[in-house]
Amino acid sequence: MLKRLVIGCALALGAAAQAEAAELKLGYSLAPTSHYGVGATAMAEDLARRTNGTWTIKQFPANALGGEREMVEGAQIGTVDLVVTSTGPVGNFVPDTLVTDVPFLFRDLKHAHAVLDGPIGQRILDEFPKHGLIALAWGENGFRSLTNSKRPVRTPEDAKGLKVRTMENQVHMTAFRTLGVLPTPMAFPELFTALQQGTVDGQENPIGVILSAKFPQVQKYLTLTQHVYSPALIILSPAVWEKLNAEEKAAFKEAAKVGAAAMRRKAAEDAQNGVEELRKQGMEVVTDLDRKAFEEALKPAFAEYAKKFGQAKIDEIR
Ligand code: EAX
């Protein structure tokens, strides 16, 4: 009888768990094999483990839920549960993220991680609920580099006059405008076709994105400009957050951290090994960028950023 009772209880518990189990929709703009996909998978596995299978994640890669701006909007209104996104469009929702998009702000990955994982990064994450979003963790897109179809770019002079797609981000647009480039803000899902049809001459993205999005098919020249660090975020819809108890909230945050760490590892791996692969795929790679000249040419933009964010905030990050 005891045995039957135990089995009965187990069945009842199982049924209860099943009734509450929920599958969350997670969207991102790249292929499943990308750093976003690797991060999403690591998070999904960790979350399922921590919550005994109550919370599972179904991935919608390759813009299946729309561009990054649309996915963040979706999280706000509750039609999308989770988003892995670059900060590109996020400043339009949470202005405090914009300072992280300043060019030549972060010296290297170690610096970026120290800032984002420390009190400055936490302060920015804490702003999200005021704007109808939950930011679970900082992930990574990586240092961005410039590609184009016209010519090798070594100096700001070479870049002048190029029509370059930028993210829908005012900080990035200011930088390119200052360089004499024609910035064309555009959602990522439209980018490949725009490059193919020559609507724009170039774009800029981390090596992992250039690889994953197959840009060598439509871009000849790559310059390792590394002009700006591109953070990523794992964002959760408040509609989901409000349903979680304290234990589950902690589990979501921990799982997101595990996902973010995997994302960073994959992005760094791509940055290291990807350039050789891009060469193999026919890209001509400029490695000897005149970085000093770019920083010099960007001085008016830096003055604008100092006005916008306050020099103290920028210095604190530096
Ligand atoms: O997040 O829009 C962009 O260029 C982003 O870097 C890309 O979607 C990956």
Short mmCIF file of C-alpha atoms and ligand atoms in Angstrom, two decimals:
data_model
loop_
_atom_site.label_atom_id
_atom_site.label_comp_id
_atom_site.label_asym_id
_atom_site.label_seq_id
_atom_site.Cartn_x
_atom_site.Cartn_y
_atom_site.Cartn_z
CA MET A 1 0.00 0.00 0.00
CA LEU A 2 2.87 2.28 0.87
CA LYS A 3 4.39 1.56 -2.53
CA ARG A 4 1.14 2.44 -4.26
CA LEU A 5 0.90 5.61 -2.22
CA VAL A 6 4.41 6.67 -3.23
CA ILE A 7 3.67 6.02 -6.90
CA GLY A 8 0.41 7.89 -6.59
CA CYS A 9 2.16 10.89 -5.06
CA ALA A 10 4.85 10.85 -7.71
CA LEU A 11 2.20 10.82 -10.43
CA ALA A 12 0.32 13.67 -8.79
CA LEU A 13 3.51 15.71 -8.46
CA GLY A 14 4.43 14.94 -12.04
CA ALA A 15 1.03 16.09 -13.22
CA ALA A 16 1.27 19.29 -11.19
CA ALA A 17 4.73 20.06 -12.55
CA GLN A 18 3.52 19.39 -16.05
CA ALA A 19 0.53 21.67 -15.67
CA GLU A 20 2.83 24.54 -14.66
CA ALA A 21 5.59 23.78 -17.14
CA ALA A 22 6.05 26.52 -19.65
CA GLU A 23 8.00 26.79 -22.86
CA LEU A 24 9.44 30.24 -23.43
CA LYS A 25 10.07 31.80 -26.83
CA LEU A 26 13.62 33.12 -27.21
CA GLY A 27 14.57 35.12 -30.30
CA TYR A 28 17.86 36.31 -31.78
CA SER A 29 19.19 37.56 -35.09
CA LEU A 30 21.88 35.01 -35.95
CA ALA A 31 22.18 31.30 -36.81
CA PRO A 32 21.94 28.61 -34.09
CA THR A 33 25.69 27.93 -34.51
CA SER A 34 26.55 31.58 -33.67
CA HIS A 35 27.64 32.95 -30.28
CA TYR A 36 23.99 33.88 -29.64
CA GLY A 37 22.86 30.32 -30.38
CA VAL A 38 25.59 28.82 -28.20
CA GLY A 39 24.65 31.20 -25.37
CA ALA A 40 20.93 30.51 -25.72
CA THR A 41 21.49 26.75 -25.63
CA ALA A 42 23.70 26.96 -22.54
CA MET A 43 21.08 29.10 -20.80
CA ALA A 44 18.22 26.78 -21.80
CA GLU A 45 20.01 23.69 -20.48
CA ASP A 46 20.94 25.38 -17.23
CA LEU A 47 17.45 26.80 -16.66
CA ALA A 48 15.75 23.46 -17.29
CA ARG A 49 18.16 21.80 -14.84
CA ARG A 50 17.71 24.44 -12.15
CA THR A 51 13.92 24.40 -12.38
CA ASN A 52 13.55 20.63 -12.83
CA GLY A 53 12.16 21.07 -16.32
CA THR A 54 9.45 23.54 -15.34
CA TRP A 55 10.89 26.27 -17.55
CA THR A 56 12.09 25.29 -21.00
CA ILE A 57 13.22 27.48 -23.87
CA LYS A 58 12.43 27.19 -27.55
CA GLN A 59 14.82 29.11 -29.77
CA PHE A 60 13.81 31.26 -32.74
CA PRO A 61 17.11 32.06 -34.47
CA ALA A 62 17.84 34.08 -37.62
CA ASN A 63 15.35 36.91 -37.11
CA ALA A 64 12.37 34.54 -37.04
CA LEU A 65 10.71 36.85 -34.49
CA GLY A 66 11.82 40.05 -36.29
CA GLY A 67 14.73 42.43 -35.99
CA GLU A 68 16.32 43.27 -32.65
CA ARG A 69 14.21 46.40 -32.12
CA GLU A 70 11.04 44.45 -32.85
CA MET A 71 12.04 41.62 -30.51
CA VAL A 72 12.71 44.05 -27.66
CA GLU A 73 9.31 45.64 -28.31
CA GLY A 74 7.86 42.13 -28.21
CA ALA A 75 9.42 41.52 -24.81
CA GLN A 76 7.93 44.79 -23.56
CA ILE A 77 4.41 43.87 -24.60
CA GLY A 78 4.78 40.16 -23.79
CA THR A 79 4.60 38.58 -27.25
CA VAL A 80 8.27 37.53 -26.99
CA ASP A 81 9.56 35.97 -23.75
CA LEU A 82 13.32 36.19 -24.12
CA VAL A 83 15.68 38.06 -26.44
CA VAL A 84 19.39 37.83 -27.00
CA THR A 85 20.26 41.13 -28.61
CA SER A 86 23.13 43.52 -29.19
CA THR A 87 22.74 46.86 -27.42
CA GLY A 88 22.26 48.37 -30.91
CA PRO A 89 18.55 49.27 -30.65
CA VAL A 90 18.26 48.96 -26.86
CA GLY A 91 19.22 52.59 -26.18
CA ASN A 92 15.91 53.57 -27.79
CA PHE A 93 14.20 51.80 -24.88
CA VAL A 94 16.69 52.20 -22.03
CA PRO A 95 18.81 55.31 -22.70
CA ASP A 96 21.31 54.35 -19.98
CA THR A 97 22.73 51.59 -22.21
CA LEU A 98 23.85 54.15 -24.83
CA VAL A 99 27.10 55.03 -23.09
CA THR A 100 28.34 51.47 -23.72
CA ASP A 101 28.09 52.15 -27.48
CA VAL A 102 30.74 54.90 -27.46
CA PRO A 103 33.60 54.05 -29.87
CA PHE A 104 37.08 53.23 -28.53
CA LEU A 105 35.66 53.23 -24.99
CA PHE A 106 36.68 49.71 -23.99
CA ARG A 107 40.36 48.79 -24.40
CA ASP A 108 39.87 45.04 -24.57
CA LEU A 109 37.51 42.25 -23.55
CA LYS A 110 38.88 42.12 -20.04
CA HIS A 111 38.11 45.81 -19.56
CA ALA A 112 34.61 45.44 -21.03
CA HIS A 113 33.80 42.46 -18.82
CA ALA A 114 35.13 44.17 -15.68
CA VAL A 115 32.92 47.22 -16.32
CA LEU A 116 29.76 45.35 -17.33
CA ASP A 117 30.03 42.73 -14.58
CA GLY A 118 30.83 45.38 -11.97
CA PRO A 119 28.77 48.16 -10.37
CA ILE A 120 28.52 50.25 -13.57
CA GLY A 121 27.03 47.36 -15.52
CA GLN A 122 24.68 46.48 -12.67
CA ARG A 123 23.45 50.07 -12.45
CA ILE A 124 22.49 49.92 -16.13
CA LEU A 125 20.72 46.56 -15.73
CA ASP A 126 18.77 48.04 -12.81
CA GLU A 127 17.33 50.71 -15.13
CA PHE A 128 15.46 48.20 -17.31
CA PRO A 129 12.36 47.63 -15.13
CA LYS A 130 11.64 51.38 -15.27
CA HIS A 131 11.26 50.92 -19.03
CA GLY A 132 9.11 47.79 -18.98
CA LEU A 133 11.92 45.28 -19.49
CA ILE A 134 14.01 42.86 -17.42
CA ALA A 135 17.72 42.53 -18.25
CA LEU A 136 19.01 39.23 -16.87
CA ALA A 137 22.67 39.47 -17.87
CA TRP A 138 25.27 41.11 -20.12
CA GLY A 139 26.28 38.79 -22.94
CA GLU A 140 28.60 39.57 -25.80
CA ASN A 141 28.56 40.41 -29.47
CA GLY A 142 32.19 41.55 -29.65
CA PHE A 143 34.46 44.23 -31.08
CA ARG A 144 33.05 45.49 -34.36
CA SER A 145 35.02 45.75 -37.59
CA LEU A 146 34.23 47.47 -40.88
CA THR A 147 33.58 45.69 -44.18
CA ASN A 148 32.81 47.22 -47.58
CA SER A 149 32.60 46.41 -51.26
CA LYS A 150 34.56 49.40 -52.62
CA ARG A 151 38.13 49.60 -51.34
CA PRO A 152 40.57 48.68 -48.59
CA VAL A 153 40.18 51.10 -45.67
CA ARG A 154 43.25 51.99 -43.62
CA THR A 155 42.71 55.67 -42.79
CA PRO A 156 39.67 57.87 -42.10
CA GLU A 157 40.31 59.36 -45.57
CA ASP A 158 39.67 55.91 -47.11
CA ALA A 159 36.38 55.60 -45.24
CA LYS A 160 35.08 59.00 -46.29
CA GLY A 161 32.09 58.90 -48.63
CA LEU A 162 31.29 55.24 -48.06
CA LYS A 163 27.65 54.49 -47.43
CA VAL A 164 27.68 52.31 -44.35
CA ARG A 165 24.76 50.58 -42.67
CA THR A 166 24.74 51.29 -38.96
CA MET A 167 22.55 49.90 -36.25
CA GLU A 168 19.54 51.99 -35.23
CA ASN A 169 21.71 53.72 -32.64
CA GLN A 170 22.38 57.46 -32.38
CA VAL A 171 25.79 57.02 -30.75
CA HIS A 172 27.06 54.91 -33.66
CA MET A 173 25.51 57.23 -36.24
CA THR A 174 27.24 60.25 -34.69
CA ALA A 175 30.61 58.50 -34.95
CA PHE A 176 30.22 57.59 -38.61
CA ARG A 177 28.85 60.98 -39.56
CA THR A 178 31.86 62.59 -37.90
CA LEU A 179 34.17 60.44 -40.04
CA GLY A 180 32.47 61.65 -43.22
CA VAL A 181 30.82 58.28 -43.77
CA LEU A 182 27.15 58.26 -44.78
CA PRO A 183 25.48 56.35 -41.95
CA THR A 184 22.39 54.44 -43.00
CA PRO A 185 20.51 53.01 -40.02
CA MET A 186 18.84 49.76 -40.93
CA ALA A 187 17.49 46.69 -39.15
CA PHE A 188 19.81 43.69 -39.37
CA PRO A 189 17.37 41.40 -41.27
CA GLU A 190 17.48 43.81 -44.24
CA LEU A 191 21.25 44.07 -44.30
CA PHE A 192 22.34 41.14 -46.48
CA THR A 193 20.04 42.16 -49.34
CA ALA A 194 21.05 45.82 -48.99
CA LEU A 195 24.71 44.84 -49.35
CA GLN A 196 23.93 42.51 -52.23
CA GLN A 197 21.96 45.14 -54.13
CA GLY A 198 24.45 47.90 -53.36
CA THR A 199 21.96 50.03 -51.42
CA VAL A 200 24.85 50.41 -48.97
CA ASP A 201 28.59 49.89 -49.57
CA GLY A 202 29.46 48.50 -46.19
CA GLN A 203 28.53 47.54 -42.68
CA GLU A 204 30.32 46.84 -39.41
CA ASN A 205 29.98 43.89 -37.07
CA PRO A 206 32.06 41.51 -34.98
CA ILE A 207 33.90 38.71 -36.78
CA GLY A 208 31.43 36.11 -35.49
CA VAL A 209 28.51 38.00 -37.04
CA ILE A 210 30.31 38.59 -40.36
CA LEU A 211 30.93 34.85 -40.55
CA SER A 212 27.51 33.75 -39.38
CA ALA A 213 25.65 36.15 -41.69
CA LYS A 214 27.76 35.08 -44.70
CA PHE A 215 28.82 38.64 -45.51
CA PRO A 216 31.92 37.49 -47.47
CA GLN A 217 29.44 36.62 -50.24
CA VAL A 218 28.65 40.33 -50.64
CA GLN A 219 31.67 42.18 -49.14
CA LYS A 220 35.24 42.14 -50.41
CA TYR A 221 37.15 44.24 -47.88
CA LEU A 222 37.46 43.80 -44.14
CA THR A 223 39.35 46.20 -41.89
CA LEU A 224 40.03 45.11 -38.31
CA THR A 225 38.88 48.48 -37.00
CA GLN A 226 37.55 47.14 -33.68
CA HIS A 227 36.15 50.66 -33.39
CA VAL A 228 33.54 49.79 -30.81
CA TYR A 229 32.77 47.01 -28.37
CA SER A 230 29.29 45.63 -28.90
CA PRO A 231 27.74 44.23 -25.72
CA ALA A 232 24.81 41.87 -25.87
CA LEU A 233 21.98 41.51 -23.39
CA ILE A 234 19.71 38.69 -22.35
CA ILE A 235 16.33 40.34 -21.93
CA LEU A 236 13.22 38.84 -20.37
CA SER A 237 9.64 40.01 -20.71
CA PRO A 238 8.17 41.43 -17.48
CA ALA A 239 5.08 39.34 -18.30
CA VAL A 240 7.15 36.24 -17.50
CA TRP A 241 9.13 37.82 -14.63
CA GLU A 242 5.94 38.67 -12.75
CA LYS A 243 4.89 35.01 -12.75
CA LEU A 244 8.11 33.82 -11.08
CA ASN A 245 8.64 33.20 -7.39
CA ALA A 246 11.86 34.38 -5.73
CA GLU A 247 13.59 31.05 -6.24
CA GLU A 248 12.72 30.98 -9.94
CA LYS A 249 13.87 34.57 -10.40
CA ALA A 250 17.26 33.61 -9.00
CA ALA A 251 17.34 30.55 -11.28
CA PHE A 252 16.64 32.71 -14.36
CA LYS A 253 19.43 35.12 -13.42
CA GLU A 254 21.93 32.33 -12.78
CA ALA A 255 21.00 30.51 -15.99
CA ALA A 256 21.37 33.75 -17.95
CA LYS A 257 24.85 34.19 -16.47
CA VAL A 258 25.78 30.69 -17.61
CA GLY A 259 24.44 31.51 -21.09
CA ALA A 260 26.31 34.81 -21.18
CA ALA A 261 29.59 33.12 -20.25
CA ALA A 262 29.16 30.57 -23.06
CA MET A 263 28.29 33.41 -25.46
CA ARG A 264 31.47 35.26 -24.52
CA ARG A 265 33.61 32.16 -25.00
CA LYS A 266 32.19 31.53 -28.48
CA ALA A 267 32.43 35.20 -29.54
CA ALA A 268 36.09 35.31 -28.45
CA GLU A 269 36.82 32.05 -30.25
CA ASP A 270 35.28 33.42 -33.47
CA ALA A 271 37.22 36.67 -33.13
CA GLN A 272 40.44 34.64 -32.87
CA ASN A 273 39.91 32.04 -35.55
CA GLY A 274 37.35 33.74 -37.78
CA VAL A 275 39.61 36.16 -39.64
CA GLU A 276 41.50 33.29 -41.27
CA GLU A 277 38.19 31.75 -42.31
CA LEU A 278 37.03 35.07 -43.80
CA ARG A 279 40.28 35.23 -45.82
CA LYS A 280 39.60 31.72 -47.09
CA GLN A 281 36.16 32.90 -48.14
CA GLY A 282 37.79 35.58 -50.30
CA MET A 283 37.94 38.67 -48.12
CA GLU A 284 40.91 40.99 -48.32
CA VAL A 285 41.82 41.87 -44.73
CA VAL A 286 43.44 45.13 -43.64
CA THR A 287 45.15 44.61 -40.30
CA ASP A 288 47.30 47.78 -40.08
CA LEU A 289 44.57 50.31 -39.35
CA ASP A 290 45.75 53.84 -38.56
CA ARG A 291 43.92 53.82 -35.24
CA LYS A 292 45.47 57.09 -34.04
CA ALA A 293 44.10 58.88 -37.11
CA PHE A 294 40.63 57.46 -36.46
CA GLU A 295 40.68 58.55 -32.83
CA GLU A 296 41.85 61.99 -33.92
CA ALA A 297 39.10 62.25 -36.57
CA LEU A 298 36.51 61.25 -33.97
CA LYS A 299 37.38 64.11 -31.58
CA PRO A 300 34.26 66.16 -32.39
CA ALA A 301 32.14 63.07 -31.71
CA PHE A 302 33.85 62.56 -28.34
CA ALA A 303 33.01 66.17 -27.45
CA GLU A 304 29.38 65.40 -28.27
CA TYR A 305 29.41 62.25 -26.12
CA ALA A 306 30.93 64.17 -23.22
CA LYS A 307 28.04 66.64 -23.45
CA LYS A 308 25.46 63.88 -23.76
CA PHE A 309 26.67 61.50 -21.04
CA GLY A 310 28.91 63.68 -18.90
CA GLN A 311 32.69 63.33 -19.09
CA ALA A 312 32.76 61.88 -15.56
CA LYS A 313 30.66 58.88 -16.64
CA ILE A 314 32.92 58.21 -19.61
CA ASP A 315 36.07 58.58 -17.50
CA GLU A 316 34.63 56.23 -14.90
CA ILE A 317 34.25 53.54 -17.55
CA ARG A 318 37.68 54.21 -19.07
O1 EAX B 1 23.37 41.35 -32.80
O2 EAX B 1 22.46 44.67 -35.97
C1 EAX B 1 23.64 44.31 -35.81
O3 EAX B 1 24.55 44.69 -36.55
C2 EAX B 1 23.97 43.37 -34.67
O4 EAX B 1 25.33 43.44 -34.36
C3 EAX B 1 23.60 41.96 -35.09
O5 EAX B 1 22.24 41.91 -35.30
C4 EAX B 1 23.96 40.96 -34.00
#
